[in-house]
CSV table of C-alpha atoms and ligand atoms in Angstrom, one decimal:
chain,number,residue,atom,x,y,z
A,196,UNK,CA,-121.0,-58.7,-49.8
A,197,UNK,CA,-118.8,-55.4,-50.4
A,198,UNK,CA,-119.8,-52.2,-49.1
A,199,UNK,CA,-118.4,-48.9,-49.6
A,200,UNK,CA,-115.9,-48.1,-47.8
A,201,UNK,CA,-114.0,-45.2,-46.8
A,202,UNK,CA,-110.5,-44.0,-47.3
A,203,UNK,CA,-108.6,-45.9,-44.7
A,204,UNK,CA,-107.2,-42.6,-43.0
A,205,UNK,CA,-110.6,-42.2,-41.8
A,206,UNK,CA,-110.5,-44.5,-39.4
A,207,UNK,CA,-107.5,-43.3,-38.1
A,208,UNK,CA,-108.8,-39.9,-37.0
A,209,UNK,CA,-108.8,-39.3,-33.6
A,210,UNK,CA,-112.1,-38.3,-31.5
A,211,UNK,CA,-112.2,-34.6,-30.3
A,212,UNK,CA,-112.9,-34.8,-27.0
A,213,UNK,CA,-115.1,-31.4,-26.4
A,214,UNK,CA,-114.8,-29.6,-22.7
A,215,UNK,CA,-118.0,-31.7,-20.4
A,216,UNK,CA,-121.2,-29.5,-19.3
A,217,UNK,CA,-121.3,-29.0,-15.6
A,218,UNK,CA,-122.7,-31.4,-13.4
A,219,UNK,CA,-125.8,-30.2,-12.1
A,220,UNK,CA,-125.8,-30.1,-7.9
A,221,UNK,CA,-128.6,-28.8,-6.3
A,222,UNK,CA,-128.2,-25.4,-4.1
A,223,UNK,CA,-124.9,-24.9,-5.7
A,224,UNK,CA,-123.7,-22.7,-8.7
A,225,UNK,CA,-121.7,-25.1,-11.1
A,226,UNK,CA,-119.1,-23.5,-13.9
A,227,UNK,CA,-118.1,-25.0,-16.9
A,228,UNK,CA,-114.3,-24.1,-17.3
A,229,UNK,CA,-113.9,-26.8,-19.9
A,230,UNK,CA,-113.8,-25.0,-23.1
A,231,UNK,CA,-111.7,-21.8,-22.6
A,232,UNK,CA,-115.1,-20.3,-23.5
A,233,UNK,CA,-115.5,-16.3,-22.4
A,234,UNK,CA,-117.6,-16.1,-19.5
A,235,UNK,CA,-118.8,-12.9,-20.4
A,236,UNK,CA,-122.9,-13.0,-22.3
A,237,UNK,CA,-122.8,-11.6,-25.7
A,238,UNK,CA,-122.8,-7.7,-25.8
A,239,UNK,CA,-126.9,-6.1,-26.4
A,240,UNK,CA,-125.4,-4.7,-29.8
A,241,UNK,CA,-124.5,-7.9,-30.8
A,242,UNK,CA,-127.4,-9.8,-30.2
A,243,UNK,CA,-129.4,-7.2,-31.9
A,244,UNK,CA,-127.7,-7.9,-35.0
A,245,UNK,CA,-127.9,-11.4,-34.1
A,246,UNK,CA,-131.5,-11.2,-33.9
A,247,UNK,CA,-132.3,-8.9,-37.1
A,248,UNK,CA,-130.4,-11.7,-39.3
A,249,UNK,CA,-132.7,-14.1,-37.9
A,250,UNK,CA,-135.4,-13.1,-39.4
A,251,UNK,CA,-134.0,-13.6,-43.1
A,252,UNK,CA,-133.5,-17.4,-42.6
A,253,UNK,CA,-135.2,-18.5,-45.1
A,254,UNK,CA,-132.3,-17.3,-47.3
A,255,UNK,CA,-128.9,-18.2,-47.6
A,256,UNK,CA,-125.9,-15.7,-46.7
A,257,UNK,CA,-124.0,-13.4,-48.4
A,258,UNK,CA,-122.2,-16.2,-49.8
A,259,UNK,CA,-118.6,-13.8,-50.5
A,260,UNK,CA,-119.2,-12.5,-46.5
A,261,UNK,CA,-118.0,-9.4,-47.9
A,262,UNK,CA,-119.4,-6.6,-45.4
A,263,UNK,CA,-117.7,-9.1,-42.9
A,264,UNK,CA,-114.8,-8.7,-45.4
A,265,UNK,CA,-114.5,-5.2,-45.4
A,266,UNK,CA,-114.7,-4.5,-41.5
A,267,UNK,CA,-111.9,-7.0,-41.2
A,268,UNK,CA,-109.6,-5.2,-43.5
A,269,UNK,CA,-110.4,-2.3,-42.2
A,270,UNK,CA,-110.4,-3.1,-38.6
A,271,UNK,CA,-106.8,-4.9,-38.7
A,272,UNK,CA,-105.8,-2.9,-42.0
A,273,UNK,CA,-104.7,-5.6,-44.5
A,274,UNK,CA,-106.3,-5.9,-48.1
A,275,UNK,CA,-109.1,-7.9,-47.9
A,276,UNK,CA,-107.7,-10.3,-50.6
A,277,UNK,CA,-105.6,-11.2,-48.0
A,278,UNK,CA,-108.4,-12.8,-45.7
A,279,UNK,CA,-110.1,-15.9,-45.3
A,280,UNK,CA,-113.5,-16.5,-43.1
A,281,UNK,CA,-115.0,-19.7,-41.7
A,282,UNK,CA,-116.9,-21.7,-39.6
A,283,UNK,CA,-114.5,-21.0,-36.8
A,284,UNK,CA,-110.6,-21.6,-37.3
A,285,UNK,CA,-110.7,-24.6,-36.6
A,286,UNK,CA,-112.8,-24.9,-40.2
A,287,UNK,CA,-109.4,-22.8,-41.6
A,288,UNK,CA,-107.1,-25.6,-40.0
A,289,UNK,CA,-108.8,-28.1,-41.9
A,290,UNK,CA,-108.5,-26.1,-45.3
A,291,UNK,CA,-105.2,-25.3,-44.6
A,292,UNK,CA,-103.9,-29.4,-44.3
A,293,UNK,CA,-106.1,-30.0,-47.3
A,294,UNK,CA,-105.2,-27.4,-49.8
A,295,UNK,CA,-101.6,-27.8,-49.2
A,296,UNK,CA,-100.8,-31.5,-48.1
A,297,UNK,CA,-100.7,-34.6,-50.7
A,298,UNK,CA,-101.4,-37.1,-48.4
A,299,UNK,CA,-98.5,-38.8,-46.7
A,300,UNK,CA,-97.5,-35.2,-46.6
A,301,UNK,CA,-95.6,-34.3,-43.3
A,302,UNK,CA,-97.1,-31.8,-41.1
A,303,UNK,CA,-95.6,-30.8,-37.7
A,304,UNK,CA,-96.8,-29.5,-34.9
A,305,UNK,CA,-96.1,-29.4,-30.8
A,306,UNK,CA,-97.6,-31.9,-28.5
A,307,UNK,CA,-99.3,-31.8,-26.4
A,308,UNK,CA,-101.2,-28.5,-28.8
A,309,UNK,CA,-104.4,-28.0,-29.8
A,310,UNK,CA,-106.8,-31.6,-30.3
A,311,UNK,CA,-108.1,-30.4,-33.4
A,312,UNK,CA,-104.6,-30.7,-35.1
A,313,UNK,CA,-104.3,-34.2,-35.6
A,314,UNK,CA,-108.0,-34.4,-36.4
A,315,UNK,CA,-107.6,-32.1,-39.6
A,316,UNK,CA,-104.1,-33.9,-40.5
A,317,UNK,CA,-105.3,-37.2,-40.6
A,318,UNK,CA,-108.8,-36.5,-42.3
A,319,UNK,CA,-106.6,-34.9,-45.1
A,320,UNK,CA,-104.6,-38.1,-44.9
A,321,UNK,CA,-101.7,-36.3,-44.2
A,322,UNK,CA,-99.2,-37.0,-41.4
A,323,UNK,CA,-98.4,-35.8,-38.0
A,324,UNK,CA,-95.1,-35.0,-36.9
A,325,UNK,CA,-95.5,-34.0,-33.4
A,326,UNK,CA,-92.3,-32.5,-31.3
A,327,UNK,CA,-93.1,-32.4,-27.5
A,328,UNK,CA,-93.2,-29.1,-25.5
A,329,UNK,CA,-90.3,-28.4,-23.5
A,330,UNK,CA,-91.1,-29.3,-19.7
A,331,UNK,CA,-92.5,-25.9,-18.7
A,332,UNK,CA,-95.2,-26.1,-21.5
A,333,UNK,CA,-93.4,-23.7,-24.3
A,334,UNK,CA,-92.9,-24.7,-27.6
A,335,UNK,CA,-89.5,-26.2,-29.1
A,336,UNK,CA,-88.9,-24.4,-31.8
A,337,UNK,CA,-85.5,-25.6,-32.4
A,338,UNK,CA,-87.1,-29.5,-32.6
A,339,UNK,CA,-89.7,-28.5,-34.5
A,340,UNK,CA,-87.3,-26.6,-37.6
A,341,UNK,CA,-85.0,-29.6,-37.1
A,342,UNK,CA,-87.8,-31.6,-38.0
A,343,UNK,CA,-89.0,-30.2,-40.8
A,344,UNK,CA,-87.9,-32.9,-44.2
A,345,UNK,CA,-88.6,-33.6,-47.5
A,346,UNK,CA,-92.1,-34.4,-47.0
A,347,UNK,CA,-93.3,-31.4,-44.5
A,348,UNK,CA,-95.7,-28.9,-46.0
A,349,UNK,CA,-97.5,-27.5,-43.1
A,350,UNK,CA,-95.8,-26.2,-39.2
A,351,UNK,CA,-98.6,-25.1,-37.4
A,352,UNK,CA,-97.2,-22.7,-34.2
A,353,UNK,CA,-99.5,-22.7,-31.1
A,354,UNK,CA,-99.1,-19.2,-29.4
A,355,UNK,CA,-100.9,-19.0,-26.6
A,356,UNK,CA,-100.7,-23.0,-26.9
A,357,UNK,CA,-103.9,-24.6,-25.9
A,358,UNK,CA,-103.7,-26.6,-23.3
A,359,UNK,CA,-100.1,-25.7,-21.8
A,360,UNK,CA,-100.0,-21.7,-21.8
A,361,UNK,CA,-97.2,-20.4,-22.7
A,362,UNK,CA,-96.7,-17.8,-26.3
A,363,UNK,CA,-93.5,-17.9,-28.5
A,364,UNK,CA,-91.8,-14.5,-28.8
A,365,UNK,CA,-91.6,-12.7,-32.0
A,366,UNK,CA,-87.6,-13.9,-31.7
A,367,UNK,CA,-88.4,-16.8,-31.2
A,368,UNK,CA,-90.9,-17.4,-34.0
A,369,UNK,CA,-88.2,-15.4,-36.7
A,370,UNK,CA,-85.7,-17.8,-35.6
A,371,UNK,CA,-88.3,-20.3,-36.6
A,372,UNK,CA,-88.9,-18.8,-40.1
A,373,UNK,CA,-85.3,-18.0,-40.7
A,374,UNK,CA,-85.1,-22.0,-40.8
A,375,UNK,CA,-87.9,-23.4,-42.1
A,376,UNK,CA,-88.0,-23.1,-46.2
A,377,UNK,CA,-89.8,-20.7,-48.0
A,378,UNK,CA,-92.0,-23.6,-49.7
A,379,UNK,CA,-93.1,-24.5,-46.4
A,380,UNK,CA,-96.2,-22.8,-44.8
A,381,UNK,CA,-95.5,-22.0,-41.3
A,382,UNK,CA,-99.2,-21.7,-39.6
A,383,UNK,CA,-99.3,-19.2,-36.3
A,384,UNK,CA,-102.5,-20.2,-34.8
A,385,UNK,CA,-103.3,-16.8,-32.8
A,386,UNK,CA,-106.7,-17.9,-31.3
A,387,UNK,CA,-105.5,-16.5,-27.9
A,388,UNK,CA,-103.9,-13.9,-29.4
A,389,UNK,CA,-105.8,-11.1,-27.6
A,390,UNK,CA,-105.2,-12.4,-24.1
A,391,UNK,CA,-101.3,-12.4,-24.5
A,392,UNK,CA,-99.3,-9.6,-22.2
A,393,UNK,CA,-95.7,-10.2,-22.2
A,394,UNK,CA,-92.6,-8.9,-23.3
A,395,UNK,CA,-91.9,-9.5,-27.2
A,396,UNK,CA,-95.1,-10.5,-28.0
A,397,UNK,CA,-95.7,-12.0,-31.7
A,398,UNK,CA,-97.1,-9.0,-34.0
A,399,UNK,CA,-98.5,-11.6,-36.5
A,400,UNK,CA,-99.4,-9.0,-39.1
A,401,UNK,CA,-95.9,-7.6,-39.3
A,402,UNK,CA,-95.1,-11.4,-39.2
A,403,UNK,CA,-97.1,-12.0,-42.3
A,404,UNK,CA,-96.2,-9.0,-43.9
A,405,UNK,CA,-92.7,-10.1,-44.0
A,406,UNK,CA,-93.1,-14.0,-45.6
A,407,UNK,CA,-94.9,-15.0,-48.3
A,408,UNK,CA,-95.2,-18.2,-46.4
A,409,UNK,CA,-96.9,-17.2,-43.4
A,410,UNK,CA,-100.6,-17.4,-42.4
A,411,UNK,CA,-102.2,-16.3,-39.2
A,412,UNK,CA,-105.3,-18.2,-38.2
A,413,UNK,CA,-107.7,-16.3,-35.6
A,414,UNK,CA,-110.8,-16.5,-34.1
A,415,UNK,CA,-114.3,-14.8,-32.4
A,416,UNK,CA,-115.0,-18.1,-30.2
A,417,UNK,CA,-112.8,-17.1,-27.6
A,418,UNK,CA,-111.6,-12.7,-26.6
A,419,UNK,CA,-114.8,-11.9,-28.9
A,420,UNK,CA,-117.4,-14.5,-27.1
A,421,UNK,CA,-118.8,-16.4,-30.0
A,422,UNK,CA,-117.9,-19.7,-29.7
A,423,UNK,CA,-121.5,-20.7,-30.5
A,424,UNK,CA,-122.1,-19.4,-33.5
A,425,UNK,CA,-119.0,-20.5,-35.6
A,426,UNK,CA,-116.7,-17.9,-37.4
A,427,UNK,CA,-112.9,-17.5,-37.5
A,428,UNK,CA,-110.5,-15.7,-40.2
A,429,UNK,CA,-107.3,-15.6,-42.0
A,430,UNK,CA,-104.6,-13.4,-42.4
A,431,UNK,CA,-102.3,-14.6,-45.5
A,432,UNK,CA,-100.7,-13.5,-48.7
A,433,UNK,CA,-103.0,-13.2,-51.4
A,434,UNK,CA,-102.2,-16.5,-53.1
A,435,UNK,CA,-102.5,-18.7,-50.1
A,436,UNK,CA,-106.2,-16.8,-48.6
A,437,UNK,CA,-107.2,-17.4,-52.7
A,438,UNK,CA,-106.8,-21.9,-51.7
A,439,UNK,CA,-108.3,-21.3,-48.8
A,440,UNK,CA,-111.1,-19.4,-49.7
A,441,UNK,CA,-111.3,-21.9,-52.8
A,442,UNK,CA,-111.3,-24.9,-50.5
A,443,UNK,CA,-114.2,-22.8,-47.9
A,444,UNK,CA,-117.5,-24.5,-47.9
A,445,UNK,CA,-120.5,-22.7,-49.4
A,446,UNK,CA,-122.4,-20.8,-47.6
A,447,UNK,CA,-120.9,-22.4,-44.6
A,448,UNK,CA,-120.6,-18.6,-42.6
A,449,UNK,CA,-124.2,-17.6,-41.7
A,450,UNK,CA,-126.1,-15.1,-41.7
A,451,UNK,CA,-126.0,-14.2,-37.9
A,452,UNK,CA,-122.5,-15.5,-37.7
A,453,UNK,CA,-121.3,-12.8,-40.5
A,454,UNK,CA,-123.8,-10.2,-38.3
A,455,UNK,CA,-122.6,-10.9,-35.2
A,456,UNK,CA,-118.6,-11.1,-36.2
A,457,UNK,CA,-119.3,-7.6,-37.7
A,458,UNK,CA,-120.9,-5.9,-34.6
A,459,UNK,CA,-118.6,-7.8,-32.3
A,460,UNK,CA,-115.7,-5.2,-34.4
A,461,UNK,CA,-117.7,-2.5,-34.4
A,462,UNK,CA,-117.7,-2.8,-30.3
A,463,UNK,CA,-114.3,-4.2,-30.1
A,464,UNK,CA,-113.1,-1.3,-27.4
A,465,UNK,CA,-115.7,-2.8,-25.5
A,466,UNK,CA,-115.4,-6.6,-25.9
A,467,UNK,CA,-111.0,-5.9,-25.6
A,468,UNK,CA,-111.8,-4.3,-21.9
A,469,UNK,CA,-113.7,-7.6,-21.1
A,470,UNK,CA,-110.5,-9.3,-22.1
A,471,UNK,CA,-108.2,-6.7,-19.8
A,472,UNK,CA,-110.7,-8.2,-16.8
A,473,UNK,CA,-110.1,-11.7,-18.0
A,474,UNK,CA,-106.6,-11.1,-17.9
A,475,UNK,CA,-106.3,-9.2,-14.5
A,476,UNK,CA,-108.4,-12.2,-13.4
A,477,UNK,CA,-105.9,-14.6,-15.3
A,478,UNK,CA,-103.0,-13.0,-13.3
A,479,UNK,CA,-104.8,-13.5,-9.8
A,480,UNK,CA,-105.5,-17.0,-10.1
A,481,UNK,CA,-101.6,-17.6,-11.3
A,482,UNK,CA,-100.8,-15.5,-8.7
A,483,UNK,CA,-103.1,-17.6,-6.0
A,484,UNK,CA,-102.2,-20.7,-7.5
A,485,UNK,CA,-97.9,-20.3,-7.2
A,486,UNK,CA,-99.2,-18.8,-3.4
A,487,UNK,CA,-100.5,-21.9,-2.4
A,488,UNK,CA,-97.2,-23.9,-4.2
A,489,UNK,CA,-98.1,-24.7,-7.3
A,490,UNK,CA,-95.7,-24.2,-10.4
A,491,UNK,CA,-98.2,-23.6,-13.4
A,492,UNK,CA,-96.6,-22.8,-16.8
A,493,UNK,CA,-96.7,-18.8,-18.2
A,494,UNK,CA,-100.7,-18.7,-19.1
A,495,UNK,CA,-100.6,-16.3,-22.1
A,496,UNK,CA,-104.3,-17.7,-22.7
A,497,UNK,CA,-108.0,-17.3,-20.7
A,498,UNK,CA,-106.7,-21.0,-19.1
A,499,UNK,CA,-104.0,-22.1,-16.6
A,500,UNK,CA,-102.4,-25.6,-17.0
A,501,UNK,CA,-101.7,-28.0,-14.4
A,502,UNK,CA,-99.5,-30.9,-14.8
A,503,UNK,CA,-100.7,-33.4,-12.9
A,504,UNK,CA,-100.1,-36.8,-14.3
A,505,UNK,CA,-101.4,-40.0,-12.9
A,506,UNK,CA,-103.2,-37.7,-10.3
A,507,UNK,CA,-105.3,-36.0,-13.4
A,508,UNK,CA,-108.3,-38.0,-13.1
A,509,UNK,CA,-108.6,-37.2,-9.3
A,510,UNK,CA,-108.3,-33.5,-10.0
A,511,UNK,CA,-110.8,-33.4,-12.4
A,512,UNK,CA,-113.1,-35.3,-10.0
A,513,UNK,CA,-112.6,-33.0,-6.6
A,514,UNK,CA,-113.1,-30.2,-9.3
A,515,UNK,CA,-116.6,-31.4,-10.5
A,516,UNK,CA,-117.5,-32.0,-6.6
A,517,UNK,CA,-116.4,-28.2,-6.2
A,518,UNK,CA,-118.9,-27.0,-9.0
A,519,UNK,CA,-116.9,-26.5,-11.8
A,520,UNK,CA,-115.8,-28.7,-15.0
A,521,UNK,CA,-112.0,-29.0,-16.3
A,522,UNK,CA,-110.8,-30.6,-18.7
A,523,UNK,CA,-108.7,-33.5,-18.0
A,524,UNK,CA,-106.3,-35.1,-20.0
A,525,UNK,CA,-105.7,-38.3,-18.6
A,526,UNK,CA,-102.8,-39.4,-17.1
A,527,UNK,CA,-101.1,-36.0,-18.4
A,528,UNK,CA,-103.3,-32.8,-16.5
A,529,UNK,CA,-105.8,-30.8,-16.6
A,530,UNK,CA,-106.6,-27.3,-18.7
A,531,UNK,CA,-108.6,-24.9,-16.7
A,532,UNK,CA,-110.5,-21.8,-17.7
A,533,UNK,CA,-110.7,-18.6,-16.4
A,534,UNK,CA,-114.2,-18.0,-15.9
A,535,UNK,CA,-116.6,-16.0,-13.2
A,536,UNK,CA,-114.4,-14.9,-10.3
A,537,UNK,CA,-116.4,-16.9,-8.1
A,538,UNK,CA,-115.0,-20.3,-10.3
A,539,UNK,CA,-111.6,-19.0,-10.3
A,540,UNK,CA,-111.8,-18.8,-6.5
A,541,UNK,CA,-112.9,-22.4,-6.5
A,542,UNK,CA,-110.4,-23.2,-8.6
A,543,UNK,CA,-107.7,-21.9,-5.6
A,544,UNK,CA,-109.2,-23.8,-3.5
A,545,UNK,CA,-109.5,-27.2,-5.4
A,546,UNK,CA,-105.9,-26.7,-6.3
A,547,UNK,CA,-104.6,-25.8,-3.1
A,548,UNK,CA,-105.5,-29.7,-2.3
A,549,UNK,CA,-103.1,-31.0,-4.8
A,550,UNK,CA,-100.7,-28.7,-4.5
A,551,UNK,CA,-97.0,-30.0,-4.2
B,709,PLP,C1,-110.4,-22.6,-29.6
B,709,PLP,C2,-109.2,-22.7,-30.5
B,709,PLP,C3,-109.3,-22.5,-31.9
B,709,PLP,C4,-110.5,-22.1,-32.6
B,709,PLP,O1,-111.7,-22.4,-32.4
B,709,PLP,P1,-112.9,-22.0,-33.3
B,709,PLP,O2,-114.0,-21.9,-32.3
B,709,PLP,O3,-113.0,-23.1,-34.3
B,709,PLP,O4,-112.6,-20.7,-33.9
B,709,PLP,C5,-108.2,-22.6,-32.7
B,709,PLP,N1,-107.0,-22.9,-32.1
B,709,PLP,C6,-106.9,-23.1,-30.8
B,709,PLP,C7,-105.5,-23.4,-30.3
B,709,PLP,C8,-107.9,-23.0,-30.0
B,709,PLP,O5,-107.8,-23.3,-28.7
């Protein structure tokens, strides 16, 4: 007997593994460091407005988002035609393969990048083309525009890449463009972008403002602390925000999620100085960690990567006996958060084991 079946790709897709909870230990504190979530709780502002949407449930959102619309042009000073929101970026990822990849289309990427990636390619029945990262965790750009063909449609650019650390510059990344045809859409994933403090750092809006072809994808799950309740944006040229918002699912942005991305802006000062601690914090543990002899890529994120290899698994587990949870990647290494100073001290001291 026949049943329905789906399109073959969708077998194909690839599980996203999501960051464990912490294991609970009685008498002890345990950290999940897992997720590159913001340790930081949600401002008071912010769940106020949280909790006055909450209470107008029974309807459905502001389907167009457009007070959420408005503070984002405003905030980051780009027409609002230009702008795209979602259920996170990693929703925008997904509407990006799918408006512009036929499948078999090439998309390219680096590896190891951000899981999602070949989740979205493959559900769009598109292909990935991944170019490894050079061996200190950056990007290689050159690879990557040398393997742009025919077929390619999509280069998504990591910067901060999630898991290995390390930004592009903006030389780098106009190198990149200068390359790449103009029919191509060259996809600068900026969900770190807040946390980055180096010398020619990526201005994506300039970036954008320059190429017709360029999109920036960004979020409030990780410098704005609301990974929970689901809402990411766009920066593009008019025509390619128009596919994306044509592609967005309706109603898929909330209520609270529109409220709470909007009062998150109006106390972004606030929320950025969180990020400055996160940061200083960021530069301590590096700083501990090359102390105690280990060689950790540049972390332009709120993480630190540690290549470990075969000894992965074993890192992950002396971590979890310390309190906190990391996110292994077997038999590669392991992607660490910067979370409660307390963590991050653990984290020194977990590390310092395997250092060497
Ligand atoms: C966390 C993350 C995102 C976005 O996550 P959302 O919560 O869906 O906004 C996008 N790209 C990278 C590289 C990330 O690490």
């Amino acid at each position: 007997m026949s049943t329905p079946q789906p399109r073959a790709n969708v077998a194909e897709i690839p599980p996203y593994v999501a960051g464990k909870p912490p294991t609970i230990r009685p008498g002890m504190t345990s950290y999940k460091l897992s997720s590159n979530e913001n340790p930081y709780p949600p401002l008071p502002g912010v769940i106020e407005a949280v909790q006055a949407g909450v209470g107008a449930m029974n309807r459905y959102p502001d389907m167009g988002s457009s007070a959420l619309y408005a503070a984002l042009a405003e905030t980051f000073g780009v027409p609002a035609d230009h702008l795209s929101v979602a259920t996170g970026s990693v929703g925008l990822i997904y509407q990006l393969v799918q408006a512009f990849c036929d499948p078999g289309d090439e998309v390219v990427f680096a590896w190891r990048s951000f899981e999602a990636y070949p989740i979205a390619v493959t559900a769009a029945a598109a292909t990935a083309v991944k170019v490894p990262v050079l061996p200190d965790g950056r990007h290689d750009l050159d690879a990557m525009a040398a393997a742009v063909t025919d077929r390619t449609k999509v280069v998504l650019v990591c910067t901060p890449n999630n898991p290995t650390g390390p930004a592009v510059t903006q030389a780098e990344l106009d190198a990149l463009l200068a390359r790449v045809p103009s029919h191509v859409l060259v996809v600068v994933d900026e969900a770190y972008l807040e946390f980055v403090r180096m010398d020619d750092a990526v201005d994506g809006i300039a970036t954008y403002r320059r190429h017709d072809n360029v999109v920036l994808t960004r979020t409030f799950s990780k410098a704005y602390g609301l990974a929970g309740i689901r809402v990411g944006y766009a920066v593009a040229p008019a025509p390619i925000a128009a596919a994306l918002r044509a592609l967005s699912l309706p109603f898929g942005v909330s209520t609270i999620a529109q409220a709470a991305a909007i009062a998150s802006l109006e106390r972004r000062d606030e929320l950025l100085e969180r990020v400055d601690a996160l940061v200083a914090e960021r530069d301590r543990v590096v700083a501990g960690l090359r102390d105690v002899g280990w060689d950790v890529p540049d972390a332009q994120g709120n993480f630190v990567w540690f290549g470990l290899g075969e000894r992965t698994r074993d890192f992950a587990s002396a971590a979890d006996e310390a309190g906190i949870v990391v996110r292994p990647f077997v038999g590669e290494g392991a992607r660490v958060s910067i979370g409660e100073s307390e963590a991050n001290d653990r984290l020194i001291s977990v590390a310092a084991v395997f250092a060497g």
